[in-house]
Amino acid sequence: MMDFATRVHNHNYRLDPIIRSLLDTDFYKFLMHQFIWMLYPKVPVTFSLINRTKTVRLAEIIPEAVLRAQLDHARTLTFRENELIWLAGNRFYGRRDIFRPEYIEYLRTFRLPDYKLETVDGQYVLTFEGDWAAVTMWEIYALAIVSELRSRIAMASLDKFELDILYAQTKTKIWNKIKKLKSYPDMRLAEFGTRRRHGFLWQEWVTDAMANELGRSFVGTSNALLAFKHSFEAIGTNSHELPMVFGCLADSDEVLKTAQYDVLAKWQEVYDGELLIILPDTFGMTQFLRDAPAWASKWTGMRMDSKEPVAAGEEVIAWYAMRGEDPRKKRAMFSDGLEVDLMIDLHQRFRG
Amino acid sequence: MMDFATRVHNHNYRLDPIIRSLLDTDFYKFLMHQFIWMLYPKVPVTFSLINRTKTVRLAEIIPEAVLRAQLDHARTLTFRENELIWLAGNRFYGRRDIFRPEYIEYLRTFRLPDYKLETVDGQYVLTFEGDWAAVTMWEIYALAIVSELRSRIAMASLDKFELDILYAQTKTKIWNKIKKLKSYPDMRLAEFGTRRRHGFLWQEWVTDAMANELGRSFVGTSNALLAFKHSFEAIGTNSHELPMVFGCLADSDEVLKTAQYDVLAKWQEVYDGELLIILPDTFGMTQFLRDAPAWASKWTGMRMDSKEPVAAGEEVIAWYAMRGEDPRKKRAMFSDGLEVDLMIDLHQRFRG
């Protein structure tokens, strides 16, 4: 039967919100957020979101009112009871009670703080300024909003039939990639596309496809909402944000140099096990490894993000060996520009 | 909002009818049906539908009750008023009044007659026996029902996700074919997949895709329901059925020999113009052309169906030339096993 309610509602659609849940962010934000909230909640910080691809003049593509409507909508959100229960009660990386009850209580009243939106030379400059614990959470929501708005506008010129073909083609393409990955059952991979996604529903489709088809090779998703909704593993530990802020807080070159280690020393006071993953490339990987404290090589593993991955992998293996650690007992993760063929190359080179 | 009516209706789904309209058949059936109804309505005939691919044991794949339910459902159908109006009022091949008012009145009370369903050696034998005007219409409905039931059963083992991927892949494949055909804007092609379709809705999608993308290259569909619903041109003239029945009626070798021409002589008493298309291969094309009466080469064109198409095309060109006709002013149609590459080959060879 005609669903009149939906049809009439659609006539009067005011907003199709991109962020509909505060869980719709990368899981590592919660680990870092708790860390910040416990230790550095009031540190004053300023984050800016800028578009590095200058040829794409985002401010000429996305109307400012549309961007503001999405950002403003995200600010209306609070965590739902079932989301907080999940964060508090779920097992992450096999461990319960990762999040302290006090942090969960803090989240209960959490809302995103205000933002500043300016236009400079055809680009948006989106700035979040305030207490670190307040503004840090904006990162992924803001990135996902900008990314999804851009793709929505790109889709706007296509008619229903062209859209149908486009999604059919894209599903086929993704499926071929998944099939290719399936030939390497020892590979382990996670989905972490939230920040540059086409859209939440598309990210959900792709993640679901990977989970359905890849079996144990699919270890989870960085997206906490998808993990919650589908009982996937939530994946991620920490990012460049932590050493970057620590670096900014340094008041001498000497402190700046040790900031990248100080933050990890603090991290291991809060977390352990699988959450002890080093991201060594914030200020360059080679200097990081050379001067790293002895405990760094005891951590569970390392995530190679910006350096050419084969060189980075070899460098890390040599470093572990030099530090008297068996590299085969360490976890190596790659997370930069991973197209399927590169994933297979890295897997074949570094497996075992 | 939840559409409770649809949901609850689906719980109690008794039948998903394959044939939902008597227009859901090839348009040529109506031309032939009117011809038969005008001239030979009471000729007693028997048609059998058998599966030529013996390795596919249809009776072991399609439950008999399921097949009967679909055939029985088709027998409940009558033409709707708007369908009759369309047949009576639409312009076919640029001409109005192709169908006589008396024939339309006859259709108004038309229902499909009974059928006989037997199982022999793992195969269904579906027989329609009676007055020619009554049983002829079963052809396409019965073929489409068997074809669609087989594909439904093949789909039954796939879960929702696998189906989604399958249709995405198939849409992509069809789209690539359409794109390839689009490079030949002088080509003219029609859709005529009804009898071997995956399903009506899929046939509709493909036809719609062709119409959307191929512009003037897409000349129409053989399916009268799709033509009616989407204002496509309805395509088709006549089939082997006519000379076959005329052949069966022959009581001497001499009459048998001329039967293939007699039927066309009768056809041109009823139709003219674009409907004068010879299908010369019922009893072999070479003998047909050699002994054809003088008026045959005056007809609008020829449809090559069973003979190897390049040889058939060359033979027809030579024949027209020998009969003093300019082959370039004749219409040549190919309708057998037309995969895209063959279509392009034939187009390039015989265009102009």
XYZ file of C-alpha atoms in Angstrom:
704
model
C 0.000 0.000 0.000
C 1.126 3.556 -0.542
C 2.948 4.709 2.578
C 1.410 8.174 2.685
C 3.195 9.169 5.872
C 6.644 8.614 4.350
C 5.710 10.168 1.040
C 4.297 13.322 2.592
C 7.177 13.477 5.038
C 9.561 13.385 2.072
C 7.819 16.363 0.470
C 8.739 18.379 3.496
C 12.184 16.986 4.130
C 14.227 19.678 5.785
C 17.486 17.863 6.412
C 18.938 14.445 5.692
C 21.407 14.380 8.575
C 24.827 12.918 7.854
C 25.736 12.393 11.494
C 22.800 10.780 13.247
C 24.607 9.328 16.236
C 27.657 10.418 18.197
C 28.881 6.824 17.876
C 29.273 7.510 14.149
C 32.973 8.263 14.571
C 36.185 6.290 14.663
C 36.533 4.135 17.749
C 40.026 5.489 18.448
C 38.448 8.848 19.219
C 36.881 7.303 22.317
C 40.184 5.826 23.476
C 41.938 9.140 22.915
C 39.021 11.126 24.292
C 39.046 9.189 27.548
C 42.831 9.610 27.713
C 42.503 13.365 27.151
C 39.545 13.677 29.501
C 41.432 11.852 32.264
C 44.753 13.651 31.921
C 44.482 16.852 29.857
C 40.836 17.904 29.673
C 41.421 21.627 29.967
C 44.423 21.995 27.674
C 43.458 24.777 25.271
C 43.723 23.605 21.668
C 42.734 24.748 18.200
C 42.077 22.272 15.401
C 41.490 23.342 11.837
C 39.984 21.309 9.052
C 41.395 22.398 5.707
C 41.212 20.858 2.275
C 44.661 19.836 1.057
C 43.468 19.390 -2.540
C 43.447 23.034 -3.560
C 42.067 22.315 -7.029
C 38.798 21.203 -5.462
C 37.318 24.517 -4.359
C 34.994 23.140 -1.731
C 33.422 26.470 -0.801
C 32.242 26.822 -4.384
C 30.843 23.289 -4.399
C 29.143 22.991 -1.017
C 26.785 25.853 -0.097
C 27.714 27.292 3.273
C 24.153 27.011 4.594
C 24.141 23.300 3.771
C 27.429 22.715 5.571
C 26.269 24.729 8.575
C 22.988 22.820 8.736
C 24.894 19.523 9.014
C 27.393 20.836 11.558
C 24.577 22.386 13.584
C 22.636 19.140 13.477
C 25.640 17.228 14.824
C 25.717 19.683 17.723
C 22.169 18.722 18.701
C 23.158 15.098 19.281
C 23.775 13.414 22.603
C 24.727 9.814 23.260
C 21.770 7.480 23.548
C 21.436 5.184 26.502
C 22.026 2.018 24.461
C 25.167 3.540 22.944
C 26.606 4.317 26.367
C 25.720 0.833 27.584
C 27.601 -0.577 24.616
C 30.714 1.524 25.256
C 30.630 0.576 28.922
C 29.751 -3.068 28.541
C 31.259 -4.229 25.272
C 34.501 -6.162 25.033
C 37.037 -4.237 22.945
C 40.110 -6.101 21.752
C 38.960 -8.929 23.977
C 38.948 -6.768 27.114
C 36.081 -5.489 29.220
C 35.981 -2.178 31.085
C 38.186 -0.243 28.697
C 36.111 2.830 29.473
C 35.887 4.082 33.032
C 32.412 4.594 34.507
C 33.312 8.250 35.153
C 34.118 8.756 31.476
C 30.816 7.175 30.447
C 29.048 9.554 32.841
C 30.919 12.451 31.261
C 29.775 11.300 27.801
C 26.177 11.207 29.012
C 25.976 14.994 28.858
C 28.529 15.506 26.104
C 27.632 17.729 23.174
C 29.853 19.025 20.421
C 31.043 22.580 21.089
C 30.722 25.479 18.679
C 32.751 25.777 15.504
C 34.072 28.632 13.397
C 33.490 28.486 9.660
C 35.317 30.851 7.320
C 35.896 30.904 3.590
C 39.386 31.660 2.290
C 40.196 31.545 -1.402
C 37.388 29.176 -2.330
C 38.120 26.865 0.590
C 36.368 26.368 3.874
C 38.445 26.756 7.004
C 36.642 25.037 9.811
C 38.135 25.740 13.225
C 37.407 24.171 16.590
C 38.887 25.980 19.552
C 38.585 25.277 23.258
C 39.324 22.667 25.884
C 40.942 19.633 24.310
C 38.348 17.222 25.726
C 35.556 19.320 24.246
C 36.844 19.910 20.744
C 38.741 16.691 19.934
C 35.566 14.786 19.085
C 34.766 17.081 16.166
C 37.488 15.508 13.999
C 35.689 12.617 12.363
C 32.184 14.094 12.333
C 33.467 17.190 10.526
C 35.518 15.190 8.031
C 32.637 12.817 7.305
C 30.215 15.718 6.861
C 32.445 17.507 4.356
C 33.210 14.281 2.498
C 29.593 13.172 2.318
C 28.288 16.604 1.312
C 30.727 16.700 -1.551
C 29.587 13.316 -2.815
C 25.915 14.216 -2.371
C 26.408 17.244 -4.557
C 28.272 15.189 -7.152
C 25.282 12.807 -7.249
C 22.726 15.596 -7.573
C 23.091 15.881 -11.343
C 22.409 12.184 -11.937
C 18.918 10.920 -12.603
C 17.499 7.883 -10.838
C 18.574 5.540 -13.595
C 22.141 6.847 -13.724
C 22.350 6.485 -9.955
C 21.140 2.910 -10.185
C 23.853 2.096 -12.727
C 26.489 3.941 -10.734
C 25.772 2.005 -7.550
C 25.550 -1.280 -9.466
C 28.946 -0.601 -11.033
C 30.467 0.432 -7.738
C 29.108 -2.586 -5.906
C 30.551 -4.785 -8.640
C 33.922 -3.064 -8.356
C 34.031 -3.408 -4.573
C 32.919 -7.009 -4.836
C 35.753 -7.788 -7.246
C 38.188 -6.261 -4.758
C 36.749 -8.325 -1.933
C 36.951 -11.487 -4.034
C 40.585 -10.731 -4.768
C 41.337 -10.231 -1.080
C 39.544 -13.472 -0.289
C 42.338 -15.380 -2.026
C 44.588 -14.442 0.900
C 42.830 -15.967 3.894
C 45.771 -15.206 6.207
C 45.463 -11.497 5.561
C 43.798 -9.415 8.251
C 42.115 -6.176 7.346
C 39.827 -3.614 8.884
C 37.528 -1.008 7.381
C 38.357 2.559 8.363
C 36.735 4.756 5.731
C 34.529 6.932 7.949
C 36.365 10.204 7.412
C 36.419 10.022 3.634
C 33.284 8.036 3.021
C 30.819 8.485 0.205
C 28.093 8.212 2.803
C 27.232 6.323 5.957
C 24.881 3.884 4.224
C 27.458 3.113 1.577
C 30.139 2.580 4.224
C 27.709 0.243 5.947
C 27.113 -1.709 2.729
C 30.836 -2.105 2.063
C 31.602 -3.110 5.636
C 28.758 -5.593 5.598
C 30.042 -6.996 2.299
C 33.522 -7.446 3.754
C 32.165 -9.077 6.895
C 29.938 -11.419 4.901
C 32.571 -12.517 2.472
C 35.962 -12.277 4.139
C 35.177 -14.241 7.275
C 38.092 -14.195 9.708
C 40.160 -11.963 7.413
C 37.837 -9.100 8.269
C 38.842 -8.057 11.766
C 36.457 -5.151 12.168
C 35.671 -1.534 11.482
C 36.960 1.715 12.885
C 33.392 3.029 12.917
C 31.912 2.660 16.389
C 28.314 2.952 15.173
C 28.789 0.152 12.642
C 30.542 -1.948 15.283
C 27.654 -1.338 17.686
C 24.927 -1.944 15.116
C 26.396 -5.090 13.548
C 28.435 -6.517 16.447
C 31.637 -6.027 14.485
C 34.916 -5.534 16.317
C 35.709 -1.850 16.838
C 39.231 -1.170 15.615
C 41.783 1.567 16.319
C 44.001 2.879 19.060
C 45.411 6.370 18.643
C 46.425 8.918 16.047
C 48.844 11.726 15.284
C 46.658 14.079 17.265
C 48.247 13.094 20.577
C 51.941 13.691 19.775
C 50.980 16.782 17.779
C 49.305 18.405 20.776
C 52.123 17.299 23.071
C 54.556 18.821 20.594
C 52.666 22.111 20.619
C 52.771 22.196 24.396
C 56.568 21.904 24.436
C 58.293 25.081 25.560
C 61.812 24.029 24.542
C 63.442 21.992 21.769
C 64.416 19.415 24.325
C 60.843 18.928 25.524
C 59.632 18.947 21.925
C 61.987 16.091 21.144
C 60.712 13.931 23.999
C 57.037 14.897 23.543
C 56.475 12.045 21.094
C 57.621 9.569 23.762
C 56.054 11.343 26.728
C 52.598 10.941 25.257
C 53.123 7.207 24.824
C 54.483 6.910 28.344
C 51.228 8.463 29.523
C 49.205 6.236 27.178
C 50.609 3.089 28.754
C 49.503 4.340 32.152
C 45.920 4.208 30.859
C 45.890 1.329 28.352
C 47.704 -1.933 27.756
C 47.719 -5.047 25.546
C 46.415 -4.561 22.033
C 45.994 -0.855 22.652
C 49.767 -0.386 22.869
C 50.305 0.364 19.209
C 52.936 2.904 18.259
C 52.294 5.342 15.441
C 55.883 6.446 14.929
C 55.655 8.844 12.002
C 54.229 12.071 13.401
C 57.603 13.818 13.242
C 59.376 11.264 11.060
C 59.778 7.599 11.772
C 63.550 7.197 11.583
C 64.335 9.711 14.333
C 61.454 8.310 16.390
C 62.823 4.788 16.323
C 66.449 5.784 16.821
C 65.849 7.668 20.059
C 62.867 5.691 21.360
C 62.995 4.624 25.022
C 63.570 0.972 25.817
C 59.903 0.290 26.681
C 58.752 1.323 23.187
C 60.004 -1.902 21.641
C 58.034 -3.861 24.253
C 54.735 -2.489 22.942
C 52.428 -4.786 21.006
C 53.128 -3.391 17.583
C 53.352 -0.517 15.211
C 51.156 1.229 12.661
C 52.886 2.474 9.507
C 50.926 5.342 8.073
C 52.769 7.950 6.027
C 56.106 6.457 5.019
C 56.418 4.286 1.913
C 55.142 1.048 3.453
C 57.736 -1.481 2.295
C 60.617 0.713 3.465
C 58.746 1.437 6.702
C 58.104 -2.253 7.323
C 61.723 -3.189 6.732
C 62.906 -0.377 8.966
C 60.645 -1.494 11.792
C 61.746 -5.121 11.470
C 65.403 -4.095 11.615
C 64.683 -1.870 14.607
C 62.929 -4.619 16.559
C 65.799 -7.000 15.806
C 68.340 -4.419 16.957
C 66.368 -3.938 20.165
C 66.468 -7.685 20.770
C 62.770 -8.254 19.966
C 61.447 -10.941 17.623
C 59.718 -8.944 14.846
C 57.498 -11.947 14.075
C 55.892 -11.560 17.490
C 55.031 -7.923 16.844
C 51.923 -6.614 15.164
C 52.485 -4.523 12.037
C 49.624 -2.465 10.663
C 49.530 -0.472 7.452
C 46.959 2.265 7.044
C 47.912 4.622 4.227
C 46.591 4.510 0.653
C 45.863 0.806 0.797
C 44.554 -0.192 -2.585
C 43.990 -3.916 -2.983
C 47.172 -4.718 -4.890
C 49.300 -2.868 -2.361
C 47.552 -4.731 0.454
C 48.379 -8.034 -1.197
C 51.998 -6.996 -1.806
C 52.431 -5.948 1.812
C 50.744 -9.085 3.067
C 52.968 -11.326 0.988
C 56.092 -9.449 1.935
C 55.514 -9.156 5.664
C 53.362 -12.146 6.588
C 54.621 -14.648 9.129
C 6.433 4.446 8.602
C 6.086 0.690 8.659
C 3.688 -0.339 5.908
C 1.823 -2.940 7.934
C -0.576 -3.778 5.130
C 2.244 -4.803 2.766
C 4.188 -6.601 5.459
C 1.233 -8.644 6.632
C 0.172 -9.270 3.055
C 3.659 -10.650 2.377
C 3.352 -13.093 5.278
C 0.412 -14.615 3.512
C 1.664 -14.402 -0.033
C 0.078 -17.221 -1.965
C 1.396 -16.527 -5.441
C 3.723 -14.053 -7.102
C 2.168 -14.211 -10.562
C 4.561 -14.217 -13.491
C 1.933 -13.249 -16.048
C -0.108 -10.385 -14.661
C -1.515 -9.031 -17.899
C -2.462 -10.652 -21.189
C -0.496 -7.856 -22.873
C 2.628 -9.434 -21.368
C 3.371 -11.302 -24.576
C 5.158 -10.588 -27.827
C 3.360 -8.075 -30.005
C 3.574 -10.360 -33.044
C 1.168 -12.714 -31.299
C -1.551 -10.090 -31.698
C -0.826 -9.628 -35.399
C -0.837 -13.377 -35.930
C -3.780 -13.886 -33.608
C -5.917 -11.412 -35.532
C -4.823 -13.074 -38.778
C -5.741 -16.506 -37.425
C -8.971 -15.256 -35.881
C -10.034 -13.643 -39.160
C -9.144 -16.507 -41.474
C -8.564 -19.776 -39.604
C -10.112 -19.523 -36.144
C -11.422 -23.063 -35.974
C -8.473 -24.921 -37.447
C -7.709 -27.657 -34.925
C -4.098 -27.470 -33.761
C -1.862 -28.933 -31.081
C 1.169 -27.055 -29.782
C 3.676 -28.598 -27.414
C 6.213 -26.836 -25.288
C 9.243 -29.038 -24.746
C 12.677 -28.320 -23.360
C 15.355 -28.834 -26.009
C 18.162 -28.803 -23.438
C 17.785 -32.348 -22.167
C 20.513 -31.972 -19.548
C 18.341 -29.487 -17.684
C 15.704 -31.762 -16.191
C 13.051 -29.133 -15.676
C 10.525 -31.427 -14.029
C 13.068 -32.127 -11.294
C 13.779 -28.425 -10.846
C 10.330 -26.827 -10.981
C 7.680 -28.435 -8.751
C 4.623 -29.330 -10.770
C 2.271 -27.551 -8.368
C 4.255 -24.337 -8.789
C 4.116 -24.555 -12.572
C 0.398 -25.338 -12.502
C -0.295 -22.427 -10.167
C 1.302 -20.014 -12.645
C -0.421 -21.520 -15.676
C -3.734 -21.525 -13.837
C -3.242 -17.921 -12.816
C -2.638 -16.904 -16.431
C -5.961 -18.552 -17.290
C -7.786 -16.233 -14.887
C -6.663 -13.131 -16.785
C -8.725 -11.086 -19.195
C -7.702 -7.984 -21.097
C -8.239 -4.772 -19.181
C -10.118 -1.919 -20.743
C -7.043 0.330 -21.011
C -5.109 -2.478 -22.700
C -7.801 -2.933 -25.325
C -7.978 0.823 -25.876
C -4.232 0.813 -26.451
C -4.363 -2.040 -28.963
C -7.235 -0.341 -30.779
C -5.959 3.213 -30.641
C -2.183 3.029 -30.699
C -0.124 3.623 -33.810
C 1.951 0.532 -34.629
C 4.761 0.904 -37.140
C 3.387 4.375 -37.780
C -0.077 3.083 -38.721
C -3.392 3.375 -36.937
C -6.173 0.788 -36.982
C -3.964 -2.258 -37.369
C -6.451 -4.172 -35.249
C -10.051 -4.462 -36.416
C -12.770 -3.404 -33.972
C -14.256 -6.914 -34.246
C -10.964 -8.456 -33.167
C -10.750 -6.102 -30.192
C -14.284 -7.147 -29.231
C -13.233 -10.779 -29.500
C -10.268 -10.090 -27.196
C -12.608 -8.506 -24.656
C -13.860 -11.923 -23.595
C -10.719 -13.874 -24.439
C -9.287 -16.229 -21.852
C -6.533 -18.774 -22.219
C -7.897 -22.288 -22.780
C -6.938 -25.349 -20.775
C -3.559 -27.010 -21.029
C -2.238 -30.528 -20.589
C 0.834 -31.011 -18.417
C 2.712 -34.306 -18.417
C 6.126 -35.372 -17.207
C 8.271 -37.547 -19.455
C 11.794 -38.536 -18.501
C 12.373 -35.590 -16.168
C 10.916 -33.107 -18.625
C 7.604 -31.333 -18.717
C 5.542 -31.716 -21.850
C 3.035 -28.914 -21.950
C 0.402 -29.321 -24.636
C -2.235 -26.915 -25.891
C -4.861 -28.426 -28.114
C -7.933 -26.882 -29.693
C -9.037 -24.175 -32.091
C -6.040 -22.316 -33.430
C -7.380 -18.904 -32.355
C -7.846 -20.180 -28.817
C -4.547 -21.928 -28.204
C -2.053 -19.811 -30.180
C -1.817 -17.168 -27.464
C -0.386 -19.623 -24.946
C 3.025 -19.596 -26.656
C 4.772 -16.696 -24.983
C 2.993 -16.848 -21.616
C 3.963 -20.501 -21.234
C 7.564 -19.926 -22.304
C 7.944 -16.927 -19.998
C 6.436 -18.840 -17.075
C 8.805 -21.782 -17.469
C 11.793 -19.503 -17.980
C 10.999 -17.289 -15.020
C 10.208 -20.191 -12.694
C 13.543 -21.733 -13.470
C 15.381 -18.535 -12.640
C 13.333 -17.996 -9.476
C 14.352 -21.408 -8.250
C 17.992 -20.730 -9.117
C 17.788 -17.551 -7.010
C 16.160 -19.285 -4.057
C 19.442 -20.490 -2.587
C 20.978 -17.009 -2.523
C 20.696 -14.799 0.524
C 19.699 -11.149 0.279
C 23.287 -9.979 0.108
C 24.259 -12.430 -2.627
C 21.217 -11.354 -4.617
C 22.199 -7.717 -4.244
C 25.681 -8.464 -5.590
C 24.302 -10.629 -8.371
C 21.961 -7.922 -9.636
C 24.666 -5.263 -9.288
C 27.036 -7.402 -11.351
C 24.401 -8.152 -13.944
C 23.363 -4.519 -14.269
C 27.013 -3.618 -14.740
C 27.419 -6.290 -17.403
C 24.308 -5.189 -19.305
C 25.379 -1.574 -19.005
C 28.767 -2.371 -20.528
C 26.995 -4.064 -23.432
C 24.734 -1.066 -23.931
C 27.722 1.293 -23.838
C 29.427 -0.812 -26.487
C 26.341 -0.727 -28.702
C 26.120 3.022 -28.218
C 29.311 3.420 -30.259
C 27.288 2.422 -33.326
C 24.580 5.079 -33.513
C 23.394 3.872 -36.930
C 22.568 0.451 -35.574
C 18.905 -0.288 -34.898
C 17.953 -2.855 -32.329
C 14.895 -4.064 -30.493
C 14.450 -5.977 -27.271
C 12.676 -9.310 -27.640
C 13.596 -11.319 -24.563
C 10.117 -12.074 -23.202
C 10.131 -15.811 -23.830
C 13.471 -16.480 -22.191
C 13.538 -13.731 -19.641
C 14.900 -13.898 -16.121
C 11.739 -12.132 -15.021
C 9.350 -9.428 -16.124
C 10.827 -6.762 -13.837
C 14.328 -7.527 -15.024
C 13.218 -7.394 -18.655
C 11.638 -4.045 -17.854
C 14.870 -2.759 -16.297
C 16.957 -3.829 -19.291
C 14.504 -2.397 -21.801
C 14.345 0.841 -19.873
C 18.149 0.964 -19.780
C 18.331 0.491 -23.541
C 15.684 3.136 -24.163
C 17.399 5.600 -21.838
C 20.847 5.162 -23.242
C 20.566 4.136 -26.878
C 18.255 6.895 -28.059
C 17.206 6.371 -31.678
C 19.180 3.123 -31.935
C 16.594 1.497 -29.691
C 13.592 0.964 -31.919
C 11.352 -0.778 -29.418
C 10.413 -3.963 -27.641
C 8.553 -7.067 -28.686
C 6.754 -7.026 -25.338
C 3.344 -5.423 -25.719
C 2.967 -4.710 -22.004
C 6.293 -2.869 -21.866
C 5.386 -0.985 -25.036
C 2.032 -0.022 -23.505
C 3.454 0.916 -20.120
C 6.442 2.936 -21.352
C 5.190 4.166 -24.739
C 7.891 2.183 -26.508
C 7.338 0.999 -30.058
C 5.912 -2.521 -30.173
C 8.033 -4.628 -32.513
C 7.406 -7.845 -34.435
C 5.400 -9.215 -37.325
C 5.084 -12.983 -37.590
C 6.816 -16.221 -36.732
C 7.386 -19.791 -37.857
C 4.059 -20.748 -36.357
C 2.121 -19.680 -39.456
C 3.968 -21.673 -42.148
C 4.264 -24.595 -39.736
C 0.508 -24.843 -39.300
C -0.064 -24.300 -43.011
C 2.453 -27.065 -43.656
C 0.597 -29.416 -41.319
C -2.658 -28.706 -43.114
C -1.201 -29.743 -46.475
C -2.645 -33.002 -47.780
C -0.121 -33.483 -50.580
C 3.570 -32.806 -51.184
C 2.613 -30.217 -53.736
C 0.441 -28.276 -51.303
C 3.103 -28.664 -48.624
C 5.628 -27.048 -50.925
C 3.445 -24.006 -51.589
C 2.149 -23.715 -48.004
C 5.051 -21.464 -47.022
C 4.028 -19.006 -49.761
C 0.273 -19.441 -49.375
C 0.420 -18.197 -45.811
C 2.277 -15.061 -46.877
C -0.167 -14.494 -49.710
C -2.916 -14.538 -47.106
C -0.855 -12.311 -44.773
C -0.615 -9.583 -47.390
C -4.384 -9.596 -47.706
C -4.534 -8.512 -44.059
C -1.388 -6.425 -43.522
C 0.912 -4.212 -45.527
C 3.898 -1.856 -45.213
C 6.301 -2.619 -42.381
C 4.317 -5.717 -41.492
C 5.353 -7.404 -44.745
C 8.444 -9.075 -43.385
C 9.356 -12.514 -44.669
C 10.710 -15.136 -42.305
C 12.088 -17.490 -44.937
C 13.707 -20.234 -42.879
C 10.859 -22.390 -41.585
C 11.629 -25.183 -44.036
C 15.052 -23.942 -45.143
C 15.851 -20.584 -46.608
C 17.535 -21.573 -49.861
C 14.567 -23.529 -51.238
C 12.222 -20.807 -49.993
C 14.007 -18.083 -51.919
C 14.557 -20.135 -55.057
C 10.898 -20.933 -55.601
C 9.356 -17.815 -54.067
C 6.615 -16.082 -56.057
C 7.399 -12.764 -57.713
C 5.536 -10.696 -55.097
C 7.777 -11.998 -52.286
C 10.686 -9.828 -53.365
C 8.386 -6.788 -53.276
C 7.839 -7.180 -49.534
C 9.460 -4.716 -47.161
C 12.191 -6.986 -45.912
C 13.330 -10.196 -44.383
C 14.114 -11.591 -40.961
C 17.047 -14.002 -40.734
C 16.576 -16.260 -37.767
C 18.109 -19.724 -37.866
C 20.728 -19.748 -40.610
C 24.271 -18.546 -39.935
C 23.591 -14.814 -40.241
C 26.424 -13.658 -42.508
C 25.707 -16.399 -45.048
C 21.978 -15.708 -44.756
C 22.475 -11.984 -45.288
C 24.643 -12.512 -48.352
C 22.181 -15.008 -49.768
C 19.291 -12.588 -49.350
C 21.226 -9.730 -50.947
C 22.090 -11.895 -53.948
C 18.467 -13.026 -54.212
C 17.093 -9.486 -54.178
C 19.618 -8.461 -56.831
C 18.672 -11.442 -58.989
C 15.004 -10.505 -58.641
C 15.812 -6.979 -59.814
C 15.352 -5.366 -56.379
C 17.818 -2.973 -54.757
C 18.890 -4.799 -51.567
C 19.776 -1.463 -49.958
C 16.110 -0.511 -50.031
C 15.093 -3.667 -48.191
C 14.943 -4.158 -44.463
C 17.140 -6.933 -43.058
C 16.563 -8.123 -39.523
C 18.606 -10.607 -37.544
C 17.069 -12.303 -34.543
C 19.035 -15.393 -33.574
C 21.674 -15.610 -30.835
C 22.557 -11.953 -31.062
C 25.344 -11.333 -28.618
C 26.774 -7.830 -28.754
C 29.862 -8.615 -30.806
C 27.824 -10.489 -33.394
C 25.392 -7.562 -33.574
C 28.272 -5.197 -34.261
C 29.762 -7.530 -36.875
C 26.435 -7.847 -38.669
C 25.819 -4.126 -38.471
C 29.207 -3.308 -39.937
C 28.891 -5.890 -42.656
C 25.344 -5.156 -43.789
C 24.793 -1.481 -43.002
C 23.921 0.917 -45.793
